[in-house]
Short mmCIF file of C-alpha atoms in Angstrom, two decimals:
data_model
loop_
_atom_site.label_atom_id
_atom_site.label_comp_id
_atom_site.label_asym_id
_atom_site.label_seq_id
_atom_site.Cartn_x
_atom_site.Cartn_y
_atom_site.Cartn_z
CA UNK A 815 -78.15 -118.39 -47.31
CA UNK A 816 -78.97 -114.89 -45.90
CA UNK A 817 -75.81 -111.92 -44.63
CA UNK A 818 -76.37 -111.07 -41.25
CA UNK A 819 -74.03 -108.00 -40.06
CA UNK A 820 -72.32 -109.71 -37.16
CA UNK A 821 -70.08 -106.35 -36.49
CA UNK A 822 -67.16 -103.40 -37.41
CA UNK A 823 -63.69 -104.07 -38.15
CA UNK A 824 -61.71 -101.28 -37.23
CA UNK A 825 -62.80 -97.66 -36.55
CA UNK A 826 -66.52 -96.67 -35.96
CA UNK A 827 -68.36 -93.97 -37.97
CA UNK A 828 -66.84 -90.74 -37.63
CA UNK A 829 -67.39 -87.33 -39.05
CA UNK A 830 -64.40 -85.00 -39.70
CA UNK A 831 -64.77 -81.24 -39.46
CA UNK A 832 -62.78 -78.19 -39.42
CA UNK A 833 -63.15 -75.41 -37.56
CA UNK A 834 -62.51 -71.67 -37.52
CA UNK A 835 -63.27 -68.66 -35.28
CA UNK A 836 -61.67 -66.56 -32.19
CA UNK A 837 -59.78 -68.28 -29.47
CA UNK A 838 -59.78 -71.81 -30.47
CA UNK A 839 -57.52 -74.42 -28.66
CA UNK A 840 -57.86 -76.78 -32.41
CA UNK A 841 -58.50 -76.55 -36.11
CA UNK A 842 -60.40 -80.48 -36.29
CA UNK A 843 -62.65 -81.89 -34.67
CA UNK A 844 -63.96 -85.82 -34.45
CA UNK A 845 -67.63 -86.74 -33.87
CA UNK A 846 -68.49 -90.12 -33.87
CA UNK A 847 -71.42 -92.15 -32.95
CA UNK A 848 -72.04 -90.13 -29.69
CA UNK A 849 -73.04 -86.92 -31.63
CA UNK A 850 -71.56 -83.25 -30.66
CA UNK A 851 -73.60 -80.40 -28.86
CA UNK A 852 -72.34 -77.03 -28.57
CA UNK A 853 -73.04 -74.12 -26.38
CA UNK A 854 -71.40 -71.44 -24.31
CA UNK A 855 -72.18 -73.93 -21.04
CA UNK A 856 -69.41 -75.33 -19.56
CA UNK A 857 -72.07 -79.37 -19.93
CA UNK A 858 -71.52 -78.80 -23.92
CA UNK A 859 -68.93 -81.48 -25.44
CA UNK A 860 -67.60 -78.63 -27.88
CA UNK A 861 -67.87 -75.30 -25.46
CA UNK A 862 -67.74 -71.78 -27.40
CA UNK A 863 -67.48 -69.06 -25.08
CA UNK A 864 -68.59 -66.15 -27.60
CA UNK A 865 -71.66 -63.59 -26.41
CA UNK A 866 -73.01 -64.51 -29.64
CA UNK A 867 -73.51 -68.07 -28.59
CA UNK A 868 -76.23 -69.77 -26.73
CA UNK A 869 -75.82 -72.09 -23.71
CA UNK A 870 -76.89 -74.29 -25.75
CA UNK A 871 -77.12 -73.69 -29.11
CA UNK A 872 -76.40 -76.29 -31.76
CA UNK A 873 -76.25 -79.84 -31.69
CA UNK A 874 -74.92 -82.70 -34.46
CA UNK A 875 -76.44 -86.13 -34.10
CA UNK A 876 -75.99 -89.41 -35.91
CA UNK A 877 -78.31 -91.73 -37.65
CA UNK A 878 -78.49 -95.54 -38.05
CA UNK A 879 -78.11 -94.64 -42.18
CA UNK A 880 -74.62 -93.62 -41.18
CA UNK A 881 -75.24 -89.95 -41.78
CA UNK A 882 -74.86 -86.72 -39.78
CA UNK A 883 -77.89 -83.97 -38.55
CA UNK A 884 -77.18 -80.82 -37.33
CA UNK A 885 -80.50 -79.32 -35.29
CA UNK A 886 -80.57 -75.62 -33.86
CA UNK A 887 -81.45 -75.95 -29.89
CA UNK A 888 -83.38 -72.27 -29.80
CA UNK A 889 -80.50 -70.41 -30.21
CA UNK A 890 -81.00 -66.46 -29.98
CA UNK A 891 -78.87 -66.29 -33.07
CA UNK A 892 -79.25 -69.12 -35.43
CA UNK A 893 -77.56 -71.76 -36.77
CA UNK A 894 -76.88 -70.89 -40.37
CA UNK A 895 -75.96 -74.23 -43.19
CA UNK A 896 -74.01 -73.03 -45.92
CA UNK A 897 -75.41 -69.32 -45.01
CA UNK A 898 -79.09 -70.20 -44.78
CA UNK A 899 -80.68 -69.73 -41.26
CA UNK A 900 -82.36 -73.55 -40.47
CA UNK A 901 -85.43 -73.93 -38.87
CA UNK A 902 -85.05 -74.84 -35.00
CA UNK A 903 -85.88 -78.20 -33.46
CA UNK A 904 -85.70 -79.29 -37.07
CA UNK A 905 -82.50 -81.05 -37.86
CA UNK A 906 -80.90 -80.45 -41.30
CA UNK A 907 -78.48 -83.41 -43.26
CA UNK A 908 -75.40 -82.88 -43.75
CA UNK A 909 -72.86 -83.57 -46.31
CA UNK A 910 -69.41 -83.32 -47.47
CA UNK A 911 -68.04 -80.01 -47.63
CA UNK A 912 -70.85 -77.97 -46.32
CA UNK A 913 -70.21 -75.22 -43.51
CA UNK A 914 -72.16 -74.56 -40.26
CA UNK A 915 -72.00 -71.21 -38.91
CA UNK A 916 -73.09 -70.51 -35.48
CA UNK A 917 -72.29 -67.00 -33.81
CA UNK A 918 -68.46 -66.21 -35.75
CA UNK A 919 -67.68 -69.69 -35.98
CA UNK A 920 -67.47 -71.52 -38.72
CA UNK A 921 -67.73 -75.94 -39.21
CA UNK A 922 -67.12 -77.57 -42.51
CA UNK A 923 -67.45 -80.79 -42.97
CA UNK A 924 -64.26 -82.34 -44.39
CA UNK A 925 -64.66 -85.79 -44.60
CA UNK A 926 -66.58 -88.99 -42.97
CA UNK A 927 -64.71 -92.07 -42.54
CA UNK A 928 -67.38 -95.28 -42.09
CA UNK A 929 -66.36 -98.56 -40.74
CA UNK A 930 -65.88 -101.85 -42.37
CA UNK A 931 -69.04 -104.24 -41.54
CA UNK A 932 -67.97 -107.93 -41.12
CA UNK A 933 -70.72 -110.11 -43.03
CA UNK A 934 -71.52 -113.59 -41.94
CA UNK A 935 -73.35 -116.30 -44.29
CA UNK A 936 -75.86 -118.36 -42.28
CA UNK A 937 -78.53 -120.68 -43.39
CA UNK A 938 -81.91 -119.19 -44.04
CA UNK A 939 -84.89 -120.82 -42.70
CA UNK A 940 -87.56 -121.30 -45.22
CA UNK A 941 -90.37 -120.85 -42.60
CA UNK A 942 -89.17 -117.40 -41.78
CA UNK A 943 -92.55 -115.86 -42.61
CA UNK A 944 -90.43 -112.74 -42.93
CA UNK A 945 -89.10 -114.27 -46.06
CA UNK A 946 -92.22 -114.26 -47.45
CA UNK A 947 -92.66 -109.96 -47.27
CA UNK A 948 -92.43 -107.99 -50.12
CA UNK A 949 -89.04 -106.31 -50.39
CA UNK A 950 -89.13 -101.97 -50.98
CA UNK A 951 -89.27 -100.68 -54.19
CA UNK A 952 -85.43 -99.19 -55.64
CA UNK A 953 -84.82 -95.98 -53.92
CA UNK A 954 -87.13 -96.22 -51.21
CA UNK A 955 -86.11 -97.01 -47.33
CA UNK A 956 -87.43 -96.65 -43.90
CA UNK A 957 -85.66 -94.48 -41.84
CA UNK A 958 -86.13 -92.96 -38.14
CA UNK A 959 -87.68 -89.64 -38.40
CA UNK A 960 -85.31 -87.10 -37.23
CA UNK A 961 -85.85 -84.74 -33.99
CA UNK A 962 -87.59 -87.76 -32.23
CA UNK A 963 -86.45 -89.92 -29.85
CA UNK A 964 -85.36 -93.53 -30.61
CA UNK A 965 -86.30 -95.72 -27.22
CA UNK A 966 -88.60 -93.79 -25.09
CA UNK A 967 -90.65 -90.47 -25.72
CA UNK A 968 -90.04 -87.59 -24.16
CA UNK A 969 -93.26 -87.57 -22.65
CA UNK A 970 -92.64 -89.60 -19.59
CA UNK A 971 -91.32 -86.39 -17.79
CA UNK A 972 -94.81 -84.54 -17.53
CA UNK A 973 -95.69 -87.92 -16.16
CA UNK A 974 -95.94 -88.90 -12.36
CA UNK A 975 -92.75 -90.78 -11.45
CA UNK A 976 -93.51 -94.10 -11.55
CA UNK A 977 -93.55 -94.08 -15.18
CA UNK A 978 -90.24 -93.33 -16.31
CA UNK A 979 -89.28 -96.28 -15.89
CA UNK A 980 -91.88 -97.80 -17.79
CA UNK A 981 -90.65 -99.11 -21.13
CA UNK A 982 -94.15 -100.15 -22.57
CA UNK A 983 -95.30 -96.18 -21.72
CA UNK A 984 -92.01 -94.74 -23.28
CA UNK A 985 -92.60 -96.10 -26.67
CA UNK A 986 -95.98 -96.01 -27.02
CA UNK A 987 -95.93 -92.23 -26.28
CA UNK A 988 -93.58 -92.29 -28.93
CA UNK A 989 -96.36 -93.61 -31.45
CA UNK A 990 -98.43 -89.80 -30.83
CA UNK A 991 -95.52 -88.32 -30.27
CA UNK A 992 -94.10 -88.72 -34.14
CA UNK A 993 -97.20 -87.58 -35.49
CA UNK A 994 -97.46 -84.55 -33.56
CA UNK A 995 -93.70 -83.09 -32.96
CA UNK A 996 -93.62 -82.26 -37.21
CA UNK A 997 -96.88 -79.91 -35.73
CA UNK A 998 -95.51 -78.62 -32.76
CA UNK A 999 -92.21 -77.37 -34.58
CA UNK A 1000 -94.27 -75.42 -37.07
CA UNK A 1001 -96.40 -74.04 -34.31
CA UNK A 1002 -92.88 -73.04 -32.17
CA UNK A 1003 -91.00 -71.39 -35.09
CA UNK A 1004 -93.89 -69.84 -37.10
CA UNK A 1005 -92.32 -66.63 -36.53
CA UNK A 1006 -89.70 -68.14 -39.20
CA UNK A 1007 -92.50 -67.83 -42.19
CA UNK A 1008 -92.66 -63.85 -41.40
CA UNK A 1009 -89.46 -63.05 -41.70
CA UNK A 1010 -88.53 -61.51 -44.97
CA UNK A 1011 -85.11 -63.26 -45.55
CA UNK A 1012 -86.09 -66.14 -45.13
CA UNK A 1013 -90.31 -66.84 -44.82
CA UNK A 1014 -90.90 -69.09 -48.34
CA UNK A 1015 -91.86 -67.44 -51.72
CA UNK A 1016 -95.07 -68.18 -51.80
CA UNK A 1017 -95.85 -66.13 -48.92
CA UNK A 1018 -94.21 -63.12 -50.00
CA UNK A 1019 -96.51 -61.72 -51.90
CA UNK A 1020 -99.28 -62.69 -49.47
CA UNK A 1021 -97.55 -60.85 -46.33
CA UNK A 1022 -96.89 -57.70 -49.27
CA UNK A 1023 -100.72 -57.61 -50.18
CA UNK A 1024 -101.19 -57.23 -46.17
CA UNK A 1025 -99.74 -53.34 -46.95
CA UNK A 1026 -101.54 -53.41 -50.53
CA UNK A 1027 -98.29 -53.67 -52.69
CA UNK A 1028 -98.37 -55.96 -55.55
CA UNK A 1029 -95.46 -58.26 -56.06
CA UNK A 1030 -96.09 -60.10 -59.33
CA UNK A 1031 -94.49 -63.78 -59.38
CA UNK A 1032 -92.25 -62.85 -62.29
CA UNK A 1033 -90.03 -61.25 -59.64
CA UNK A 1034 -86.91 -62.40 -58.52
CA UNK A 1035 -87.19 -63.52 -55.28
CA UNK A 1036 -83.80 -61.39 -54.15
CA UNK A 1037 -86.26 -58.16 -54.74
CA UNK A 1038 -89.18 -59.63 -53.64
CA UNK A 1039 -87.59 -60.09 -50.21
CA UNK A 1040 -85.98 -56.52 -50.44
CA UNK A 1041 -89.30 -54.73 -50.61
CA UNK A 1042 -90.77 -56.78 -47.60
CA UNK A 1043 -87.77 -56.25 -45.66
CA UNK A 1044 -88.19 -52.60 -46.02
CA UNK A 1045 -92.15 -52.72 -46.00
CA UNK A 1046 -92.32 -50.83 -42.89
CA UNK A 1047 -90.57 -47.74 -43.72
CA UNK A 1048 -92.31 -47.94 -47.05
CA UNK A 1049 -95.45 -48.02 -45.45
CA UNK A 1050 -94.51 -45.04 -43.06
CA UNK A 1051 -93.66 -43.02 -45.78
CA UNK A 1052 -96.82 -43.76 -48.10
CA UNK A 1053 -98.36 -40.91 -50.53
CA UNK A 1054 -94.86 -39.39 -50.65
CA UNK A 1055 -92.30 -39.12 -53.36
CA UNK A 1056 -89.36 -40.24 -51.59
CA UNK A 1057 -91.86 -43.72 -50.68
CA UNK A 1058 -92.69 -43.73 -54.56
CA UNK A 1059 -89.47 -43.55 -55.21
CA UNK A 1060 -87.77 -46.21 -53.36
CA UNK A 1061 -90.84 -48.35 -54.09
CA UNK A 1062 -89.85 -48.68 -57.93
CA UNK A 1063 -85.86 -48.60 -57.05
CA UNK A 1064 -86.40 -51.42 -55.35
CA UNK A 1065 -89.00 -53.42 -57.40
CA UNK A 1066 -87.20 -52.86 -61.31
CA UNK A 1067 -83.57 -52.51 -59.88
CA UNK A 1068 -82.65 -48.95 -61.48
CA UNK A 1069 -82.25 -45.52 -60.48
CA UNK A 1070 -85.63 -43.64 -60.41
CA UNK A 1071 -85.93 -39.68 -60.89
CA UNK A 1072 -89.02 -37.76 -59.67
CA UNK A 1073 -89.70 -34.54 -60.85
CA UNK A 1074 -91.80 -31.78 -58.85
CA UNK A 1075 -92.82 -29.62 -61.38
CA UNK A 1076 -96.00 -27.68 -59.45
CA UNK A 1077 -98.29 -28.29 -56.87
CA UNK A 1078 -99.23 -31.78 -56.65
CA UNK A 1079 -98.00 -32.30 -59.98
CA UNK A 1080 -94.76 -34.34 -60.50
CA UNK A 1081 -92.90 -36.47 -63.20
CA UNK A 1082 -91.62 -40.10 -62.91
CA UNK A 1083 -88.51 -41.17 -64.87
CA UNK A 1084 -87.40 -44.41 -65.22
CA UNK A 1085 -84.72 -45.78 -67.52
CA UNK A 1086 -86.05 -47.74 -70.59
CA UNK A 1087 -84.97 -51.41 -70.52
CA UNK A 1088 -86.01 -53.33 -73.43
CA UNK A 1089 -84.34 -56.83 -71.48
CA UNK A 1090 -86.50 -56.68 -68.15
CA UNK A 1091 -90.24 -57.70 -68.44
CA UNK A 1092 -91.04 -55.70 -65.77
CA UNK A 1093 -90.15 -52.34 -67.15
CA UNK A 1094 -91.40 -53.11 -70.22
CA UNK A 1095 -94.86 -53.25 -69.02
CA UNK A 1096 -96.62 -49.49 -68.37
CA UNK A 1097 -99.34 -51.17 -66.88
CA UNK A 1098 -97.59 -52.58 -64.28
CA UNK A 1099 -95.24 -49.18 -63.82
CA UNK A 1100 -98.92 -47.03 -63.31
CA UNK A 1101 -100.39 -49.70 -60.75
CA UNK A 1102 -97.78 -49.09 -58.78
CA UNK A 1103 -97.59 -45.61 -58.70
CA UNK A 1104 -101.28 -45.25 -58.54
CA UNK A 1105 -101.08 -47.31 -55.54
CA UNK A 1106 -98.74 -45.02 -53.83
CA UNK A 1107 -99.91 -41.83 -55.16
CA UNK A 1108 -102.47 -39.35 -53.22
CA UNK A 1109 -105.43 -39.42 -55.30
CA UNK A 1110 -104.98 -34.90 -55.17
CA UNK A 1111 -101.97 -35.56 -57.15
CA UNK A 1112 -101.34 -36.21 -61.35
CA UNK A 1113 -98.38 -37.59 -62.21
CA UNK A 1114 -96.57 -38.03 -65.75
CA UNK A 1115 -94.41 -41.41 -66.71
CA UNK A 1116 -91.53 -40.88 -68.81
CA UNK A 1117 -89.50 -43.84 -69.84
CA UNK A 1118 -85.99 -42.37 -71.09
#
């Protein structure tokens, strides 16, 4: 005997979420199988008339696992889940009790409400050669890969005509085109991994070396990102003691006095902290400076 899902009883799939922001006609809103787009255009199934919105600017889809995507359509300003700015064309899971903010409003997922599947026991056929495959190993499954399309591939439209109708040419365009969408989306939003709020760690200190500043990996990644956000008026401002200064504010987190005693001469005082690694090293405090420092100039480091 094999179960064979013959169907739901009662209510399909649904997502619950409510929402917040100016001049809304409802607090909830349902999304079911169909999926939910949103946009300022008037075609959008959830419509947001906000400047900060896109025509079309967000989208949440369903997947045959019943779970929920949401996917960023090229906004102008982002689709943000739970306050961190997702990749476009790349669509994000969801789960209970996280938030989507797009422009000044604001989704949270409240609950999801699945249907009942009705099971029905029917003989199993011994010479189902499918019985004979080796079943995944616990924790594993095959699911559709997200962002691409399920029937047909999307392209059949630079095609001429007389294949969009043409099933056999819809999915096996699909075949190339899951291998190379993952590519194309990094190639499309590469400006993402050069952006200091949000590029990934490891590249921070790559993209700092590009103005010669060290950032050392013991760092916290909160100043790490501070120092390349302001790189550009750091690097304006190189050689000069209010650069220097903000330079070490910024990298050990404390208040940073600098002398100017004579001519080219100058004193650099920086709180002694026995707790932070960073300070504690004078080598590290020197490279820095050095690195910043005309090479006309002597300094003196005093650690109060």
């Amino acid at each position: 005997m094999t179960d064979i899902i013959t169907g739901l009883d009662g209510d399909e799939v649904k997502a619950l979420f409510r929402i917040s922001g100016p001049e809304l006609e409802t607090d909830e809103i349902v999304v079911g199988r169909q999926g939910l787009r949103a946009g300022r255009g008037s075609d959008n199934s959830l419509v947001l008339n906000h400047r900060e919105i896109s025509r079309q600017h967000m989208r949440i889809t369903w997947r045959d696992d019943d779970s929920y995507l949401v996917e960023d359509l090229n906004s102008s300003n982002g689709v943000f889940l739970n306050e961190a700015r997702i990749t476009s064309r790349l669509p994000q899971e969801l789960s209970v009790g996280d938030t989507i903010r797009l422009g000044p409003f604001i989704l949270r997922l409240e609950r999801l409400v699945f249907a009942q599947r009705v099971v029905r026991r029917v003989p199993t056929d011994s010479s189902d050669p499918s019985d004979s495959l080796p079943a995944l190993p616990d924790g594993l499954s095959v699911s559709h890969p997200p962002g691409v399309p399920r029937d047909a591939s999307t392209w059949l439209e630079y095609l001429p005509s007389v294949f969009s109708d043409n099933e056999f040419t819809g999915r096996f365009l699909l075949i190339f085109e899951s291998m190379l969408n993952p590519i194309t989306w990094h190639i499309d939003n590469f400006d993402l991994y050069l952006a200091a709020n949000i590029a990934p760690g490891e590249w921070l200190q790559w993209m700092a070396s590009w103005f010669d500043v060290l950032l050392v990996p013991e760092m916290p990644l909160e100043r790490q990102r501070s120092i390349l956000g302001q790189m550009g008026w750091l690097f304006q401002r190189r050689g000069t003691v209010a650069g220097i200064q903000r330079l070490l504010e910024l990298y050990f987190a404390v208040s940073v006095e600098i002398i100017e005693e004579e001519l080219c001469q100058f004193t650099v005082r920086l709180p002694h902290t026995p707790d932070d690694p960073l300070l504690s090293s004078e080598t590290l405090i020197r490279r820095l400076i050095d690195s910043q420092c005309p090479s006309f100039a002597a300094y003196r480091l005093e650690m109060v």
